[in-house]
Structure formats: C-alpha cells, structure tokens
Amino acid sequence: MSFDLHVSYRQAYLVDETDDAMGPGDLLRDHPTHPVGIIRVADGCAFLITGLHTGTVGFSVTVADHDPGADTEGYEDIVEISFESEAGQVSLHECGGEKFHELPELPAGPGWYRLRYHAQDMDKAAEIDTSREIIDRYLLQIWPQSESVPRVVKSASGSLAYWRQPR
C-alpha cells in the first residue's frame, strides 16, 4: 500500500496496536552495537526518521509472509531491524498522533518481525525545512523473522551516516 505521509520533526511511528498503544515520547535510542540510524525500535514502537523536517513524504508499506527482498536499485539507503509485536497488528502514525494509517494484519500474529526501511532523496529533502511537494520517499517492508541483529543493507546518503552517529 502507498500513501502520502505527513511528517513533523522528521518523524513517523510504527505502533503495535495493544490496548495502551502510543508513539514514543522522544527519539528512541539506536541499537548500541549495531546502529542503523534512521529506524529505532523499543517497546512495540518503531521510530522512523525522514529527511524532510515538515511536510509530505511518499510512503509505501509491504506486509508479507516472507522476506520480499530489498529494492537496492530504487533506494539509496536500506536498513533492517527486528521488531516484536504483542498484538499482531500495527499502524503507521504521523507525528503528533493526529492521523494514522491502518496496515494489514501481520501474517504470523503476535511475535517477532523484521522491518526493512528504504529511503530515497533524504539528503535533498534535509536541505528544505517545509514542503508540500513530495521530495523524499520511503518503503517499509514487514515480514515474520526471528529476532536478529540490525544491519545496514545499503548506505549512500549523508543523512544515514549522520543518523548513525551516537546521540
């Protein structure tokens, strides 16, 4: 599924739909030994970082029952991280929690999933504070997989290098 996603402060959230589902209160810490920078996970929430500070980005999500394969030709940066879903259902929330996008039910129900986050034109979008036109675009792939270490699949932008630095 694809849609326009409004971001503020370069952020959006993937949230596990438990009874107390909420986005994070602040920027989550990156993985201490395997930093991937632009996606960070904790307590049923994934913090997704974009290049554009405020405005609309292009966003696509694929929920699959197996690894759909990375789109290494279509995106500059690609990172992966494990995510545990307690509910077996997630949604994508815009910053501030005003709007969210329902996503398909996770194919294996509650349990461990792999998130692969693709980014294109983050550097170009980072130079612009606010935009109504789509500059950067993202693809989030979700599939069942046992917990494993985060990894960088592809890194071509300065934005990914920036976000991988300790904060």
mmCIF file of N, CA, C and O in Angstrom, residues 96-150:
data_model
loop_
_atom_site.group_PDB
_atom_site.id
_atom_site.type_symbol
_atom_site.label_atom_id
_atom_site.label_comp_id
_atom_site.label_asym_id
_atom_site.label_seq_id
_atom_site.Cartn_x
_atom_site.Cartn_y
_atom_site.Cartn_z
ATOM 1 N N GLY A 96 2.666 13.538 16.181
ATOM 2 C CA GLY A 96 1.615 14.251 16.890
ATOM 3 C C GLY A 96 0.389 13.395 17.125
ATOM 4 O O GLY A 96 -0.500 13.780 17.863
ATOM 5 N N GLY A 97 0.318 12.231 16.472
ATOM 6 C CA GLY A 97 -0.768 11.299 16.691
ATOM 7 C C GLY A 97 -2.117 11.708 16.137
ATOM 8 O O GLY A 97 -3.125 11.084 16.421
ATOM 9 N N GLU A 98 -2.161 12.770 15.318
ATOM 10 C CA GLU A 98 -3.444 13.229 14.798
ATOM 11 C C GLU A 98 -4.020 12.296 13.734
ATOM 12 O O GLU A 98 -5.222 12.144 13.631
ATOM 13 N N LYS A 99 -3.157 11.690 12.944
ATOM 14 C CA LYS A 99 -3.625 10.826 11.875
ATOM 15 C C LYS A 99 -2.788 9.551 11.864
ATOM 16 O O LYS A 99 -1.600 9.577 12.156
ATOM 17 N N PHE A 100 -3.436 8.433 11.526
ATOM 18 C CA PHE A 100 -2.691 7.191 11.407
ATOM 19 C C PHE A 100 -3.226 6.395 10.220
ATOM 20 O O PHE A 100 -4.332 6.633 9.742
ATOM 21 N N HIS A 101 -2.400 5.474 9.755
ATOM 22 C CA HIS A 101 -2.742 4.631 8.614
ATOM 23 C C HIS A 101 -2.800 3.187 9.092
ATOM 24 O O HIS A 101 -1.807 2.666 9.610
ATOM 25 N N GLU A 102 -3.964 2.567 8.928
ATOM 26 C CA GLU A 102 -4.097 1.158 9.289
ATOM 27 C C GLU A 102 -3.333 0.325 8.281
ATOM 28 O O GLU A 102 -3.369 0.593 7.077
ATOM 29 N N LEU A 103 -2.645 -0.686 8.771
ATOM 30 C CA LEU A 103 -1.876 -1.583 7.911
ATOM 31 C C LEU A 103 -2.490 -2.975 7.975
ATOM 32 O O LEU A 103 -3.221 -3.289 8.924
ATOM 33 N N PRO A 104 -2.212 -3.815 6.986
ATOM 34 C CA PRO A 104 -2.742 -5.182 7.027
ATOM 35 C C PRO A 104 -2.290 -5.915 8.289
ATOM 36 O O PRO A 104 -1.222 -5.631 8.837
ATOM 37 N N GLU A 105 -3.113 -6.851 8.728
ATOM 38 C CA GLU A 105 -2.773 -7.671 9.891
ATOM 39 C C GLU A 105 -1.458 -8.395 9.632
ATOM 40 O O GLU A 105 -1.195 -8.847 8.509
ATOM 41 N N LEU A 106 -0.636 -8.522 10.649
ATOM 42 C CA LEU A 106 0.640 -9.210 10.489
ATOM 43 C C LEU A 106 0.387 -10.703 10.274
ATOM 44 O O LEU A 106 -0.419 -11.313 10.983
ATOM 45 N N PRO A 107 1.043 -11.313 9.288
ATOM 46 C CA PRO A 107 0.702 -12.660 8.851
ATOM 47 C C PRO A 107 0.913 -13.771 9.874
ATOM 48 O O PRO A 107 0.222 -14.781 9.819
ATOM 49 N N ALA A 108 1.819 -13.610 10.814
ATOM 50 C CA ALA A 108 2.072 -14.660 11.792
ATOM 51 C C ALA A 108 1.512 -14.308 13.166
ATOM 52 O O ALA A 108 1.837 -14.959 14.160
ATOM 53 N N GLY A 109 0.672 -13.271 13.232
ATOM 54 C CA GLY A 109 0.109 -12.853 14.515
ATOM 55 C C GLY A 109 1.177 -12.251 15.411
ATOM 56 O O GLY A 109 2.190 -11.741 14.933
ATOM 57 N N PRO A 110 0.993 -12.307 16.725
ATOM 58 C CA PRO A 110 1.997 -11.769 17.638
ATOM 59 C C PRO A 110 3.328 -12.502 17.485
ATOM 60 O O PRO A 110 3.361 -13.695 17.182
ATOM 61 N N GLY A 111 4.425 -11.766 17.706
ATOM 62 C CA GLY A 111 5.750 -12.378 17.622
ATOM 63 C C GLY A 111 6.766 -11.450 16.988
ATOM 64 O O GLY A 111 6.541 -10.247 16.845
ATOM 65 N N TRP A 112 7.893 -12.030 16.573
ATOM 66 C CA TRP A 112 8.996 -11.260 16.009
ATOM 67 C C TRP A 112 8.833 -11.062 14.509
ATOM 68 O O TRP A 112 8.443 -11.980 13.784
ATOM 69 N N TYR A 113 9.178 -9.840 14.083
ATOM 70 C CA TYR A 113 9.128 -9.451 12.672
ATOM 71 C C TYR A 113 10.422 -8.713 12.325
ATOM 72 O O TYR A 113 11.111 -8.191 13.193
ATOM 73 N N ARG A 114 10.693 -8.671 11.042
ATOM 74 C CA ARG A 114 11.818 -7.893 10.543
ATOM 75 C C ARG A 114 11.240 -6.674 9.844
ATOM 76 O O ARG A 114 10.259 -6.774 9.082
ATOM 77 N N LEU A 115 11.835 -5.518 10.118
ATOM 78 C CA LEU A 115 11.480 -4.277 9.446
ATOM 79 C C LEU A 115 12.649 -3.894 8.552
ATOM 80 O O LEU A 115 13.783 -3.811 9.023
ATOM 81 N N ARG A 116 12.372 -3.671 7.280
ATOM 82 C CA ARG A 116 13.398 -3.177 6.341
ATOM 83 C C ARG A 116 12.909 -1.814 5.857
ATOM 84 O O ARG A 116 11.861 -1.707 5.239
ATOM 85 N N TYR A 117 13.690 -0.794 6.179
ATOM 86 C CA TYR A 117 13.314 0.590 5.898
ATOM 87 C C TYR A 117 14.204 1.114 4.775
ATOM 88 O O TYR A 117 15.422 1.151 4.905
ATOM 89 N N HIS A 118 13.578 1.489 3.666
ATOM 90 C CA HIS A 118 14.264 2.029 2.491
ATOM 91 C C HIS A 118 14.041 3.549 2.444
ATOM 92 O O HIS A 118 12.941 4.005 2.740
ATOM 93 N N ALA A 119 15.062 4.291 2.012
ATOM 94 C CA ALA A 119 14.935 5.747 1.901
ATOM 95 C C ALA A 119 15.559 6.234 0.598
ATOM 96 O O ALA A 119 16.603 5.732 0.174
ATOM 97 N N GLN A 120 14.909 7.223 -0.023
ATOM 98 C CA GLN A 120 15.404 7.831 -1.259
ATOM 99 C C GLN A 120 15.294 9.345 -1.137
ATOM 100 O O GLN A 120 14.256 9.860 -0.725
ATOM 101 N N ASP A 121 16.357 10.046 -1.489
ATOM 102 C CA ASP A 121 16.415 11.515 -1.514
ATOM 103 C C ASP A 121 16.317 12.163 -0.137
ATOM 104 O O ASP A 121 15.821 13.278 0.002
ATOM 105 N N MET A 122 16.833 11.501 0.898
ATOM 106 C CA MET A 122 16.859 12.099 2.238
ATOM 107 C C MET A 122 17.723 13.357 2.266
ATOM 108 O O MET A 122 17.350 14.347 2.894
ATOM 109 N N ASP A 123 18.891 13.314 1.611
ATOM 110 C CA ASP A 123 19.789 14.473 1.625
ATOM 111 C C ASP A 123 19.122 15.689 0.985
ATOM 112 O O ASP A 123 19.178 16.796 1.520
ATOM 113 N N LYS A 124 18.489 15.479 -0.152
ATOM 114 C CA LYS A 124 17.813 16.573 -0.861
ATOM 115 C C LYS A 124 16.706 17.164 0.012
ATOM 116 O O LYS A 124 16.569 18.381 0.126
ATOM 117 N N ALA A 125 15.929 16.312 0.655
ATOM 118 C CA ALA A 125 14.820 16.776 1.495
ATOM 119 C C ALA A 125 15.317 17.455 2.766
ATOM 120 O O ALA A 125 14.679 18.377 3.269
ATOM 121 N N ALA A 126 16.466 17.021 3.284
ATOM 122 C CA ALA A 126 17.005 17.597 4.519
ATOM 123 C C ALA A 126 17.416 19.057 4.335
ATOM 124 O O ALA A 126 17.493 19.807 5.306
ATOM 125 N N GLU A 127 17.652 19.458 3.101
ATOM 126 C CA GLU A 127 18.026 20.848 2.812
ATOM 127 C C GLU A 127 16.824 21.787 2.844
ATOM 128 O O GLU A 127 16.971 22.997 2.835
ATOM 129 N N ILE A 128 15.622 21.227 2.860
ATOM 130 C CA ILE A 128 14.385 22.003 2.819
ATOM 131 C C ILE A 128 13.670 21.849 4.159
ATOM 132 O O ILE A 128 13.500 20.745 4.651
ATOM 133 N N ASP A 129 13.253 22.946 4.749
ATOM 134 C CA ASP A 129 12.604 22.891 6.051
ATOM 135 C C ASP A 129 11.168 22.376 5.951
ATOM 136 O O ASP A 129 10.761 21.509 6.703
ATOM 137 N N THR A 130 10.403 22.933 5.008
ATOM 138 C CA THR A 130 8.992 22.572 4.856
ATOM 139 C C THR A 130 8.658 22.453 3.380
ATOM 140 O O THR A 130 9.107 23.249 2.571
ATOM 141 N N SER A 131 7.855 21.443 3.037
ATOM 142 C CA SER A 131 7.469 21.276 1.642
ATOM 143 C C SER A 131 6.113 20.601 1.533
ATOM 144 O O SER A 131 5.802 19.689 2.283
ATOM 145 N N ARG A 132 5.331 21.062 0.571
ATOM 146 C CA ARG A 132 4.056 20.416 0.270
ATOM 147 C C ARG A 132 4.221 19.395 -0.854
ATOM 148 O O ARG A 132 3.409 18.511 -1.014
ATOM 149 N N GLU A 133 5.278 19.555 -1.638
ATOM 150 C CA GLU A 133 5.529 18.574 -2.702
ATOM 151 C C GLU A 133 6.383 17.433 -2.157
ATOM 152 O O GLU A 133 7.126 17.599 -1.196
ATOM 153 N N ILE A 134 6.259 16.277 -2.751
ATOM 154 C CA ILE A 134 6.995 15.107 -2.292
ATOM 155 C C ILE A 134 8.407 15.134 -2.857
ATOM 156 O O ILE A 134 8.602 15.183 -4.066
ATOM 157 N N ILE A 135 9.376 15.123 -1.957
ATOM 158 C CA ILE A 135 10.788 15.125 -2.332
ATOM 159 C C ILE A 135 11.415 13.773 -2.011
ATOM 160 O O ILE A 135 12.023 13.142 -2.850
ATOM 161 N N ASP A 136 11.261 13.335 -0.760
ATOM 162 C CA ASP A 136 11.830 12.049 -0.345
ATOM 163 C C ASP A 136 10.727 10.998 -0.260
ATOM 164 O O ASP A 136 9.558 11.300 -0.054
ATOM 165 N N ARG A 137 11.128 9.762 -0.441
ATOM 166 C CA ARG A 137 10.155 8.673 -0.372
ATOM 167 C C ARG A 137 10.754 7.491 0.373
ATOM 168 O O ARG A 137 11.977 7.325 0.429
ATOM 169 N N TYR A 138 9.858 6.667 0.907
ATOM 170 C CA TYR A 138 10.255 5.590 1.803
ATOM 171 C C TYR A 138 9.444 4.329 1.522
ATOM 172 O O TYR A 138 8.297 4.403 1.096
ATOM 173 N N LEU A 139 10.059 3.195 1.805
ATOM 174 C CA LEU A 139 9.396 1.898 1.716
ATOM 175 C C LEU A 139 9.710 1.150 2.992
ATOM 176 O O LEU A 139 10.885 1.014 3.363
ATOM 177 N N LEU A 140 8.679 0.680 3.674
ATOM 178 C CA LEU A 140 8.840 -0.150 4.868
ATOM 179 C C LEU A 140 8.310 -1.536 4.552
ATOM 180 O O LEU A 140 7.147 -1.682 4.180
ATOM 181 N N GLN A 141 9.172 -2.537 4.678
ATOM 182 C CA GLN A 141 8.769 -3.929 4.472
ATOM 183 C C GLN A 141 8.718 -4.620 5.832
ATOM 184 O O GLN A 141 9.606 -4.419 6.665
ATOM 185 N N ILE A 142 7.688 -5.437 6.044
ATOM 186 C CA ILE A 142 7.491 -6.132 7.316
ATOM 187 C C ILE A 142 7.208 -7.596 7.010
ATOM 188 O O ILE A 142 6.327 -7.899 6.200
ATOM 189 N N TRP A 143 7.935 -8.514 7.649
ATOM 190 C CA TRP A 143 7.678 -9.941 7.482
ATOM 191 C C TRP A 143 8.117 -10.682 8.745
ATOM 192 O O TRP A 143 8.956 -10.193 9.493
ATOM 193 N N PRO A 144 7.549 -11.881 9.000
ATOM 194 C CA PRO A 144 7.932 -12.641 10.186
ATOM 195 C C PRO A 144 9.390 -13.112 10.078
ATOM 196 O O PRO A 144 9.811 -13.615 9.036
ATOM 197 N N GLN A 145 10.132 -12.924 11.159
ATOM 198 C CA GLN A 145 11.510 -13.424 11.223
ATOM 199 C C GLN A 145 11.955 -13.383 12.678
ATOM 200 O O GLN A 145 11.637 -12.442 13.399
ATOM 201 N N SER A 146 12.694 -14.374 13.085
ATOM 202 C CA SER A 146 13.232 -14.415 14.440
ATOM 203 C C SER A 146 14.073 -13.174 14.708
ATOM 204 O O SER A 146 14.628 -12.579 13.785
ATOM 205 N N GLU A 147 14.182 -12.830 15.971
ATOM 206 C CA GLU A 147 14.994 -11.678 16.347
ATOM 207 C C GLU A 147 16.428 -11.870 15.866
ATOM 208 O O GLU A 147 17.000 -12.958 15.997
ATOM 209 N N SER A 148 16.981 -10.838 15.273
ATOM 210 C CA SER A 148 18.370 -10.872 14.799
ATOM 211 C C SER A 148 18.951 -9.464 14.858
ATOM 212 O O SER A 148 18.223 -8.490 15.028
ATOM 213 N N VAL A 149 20.259 -9.355 14.712
ATOM 214 C CA VAL A 149 20.918 -8.058 14.852
ATOM 215 C C VAL A 149 20.523 -7.116 13.721
ATOM 216 O O VAL A 149 20.297 -7.546 12.590
ATOM 217 N N PRO A 150 20.440 -5.829 14.028
ATOM 218 C CA PRO A 150 20.166 -4.839 12.989
ATOM 219 C C PRO A 150 21.309 -4.813 11.980
ATOM 220 O O PRO A 150 22.444 -5.178 12.308
#
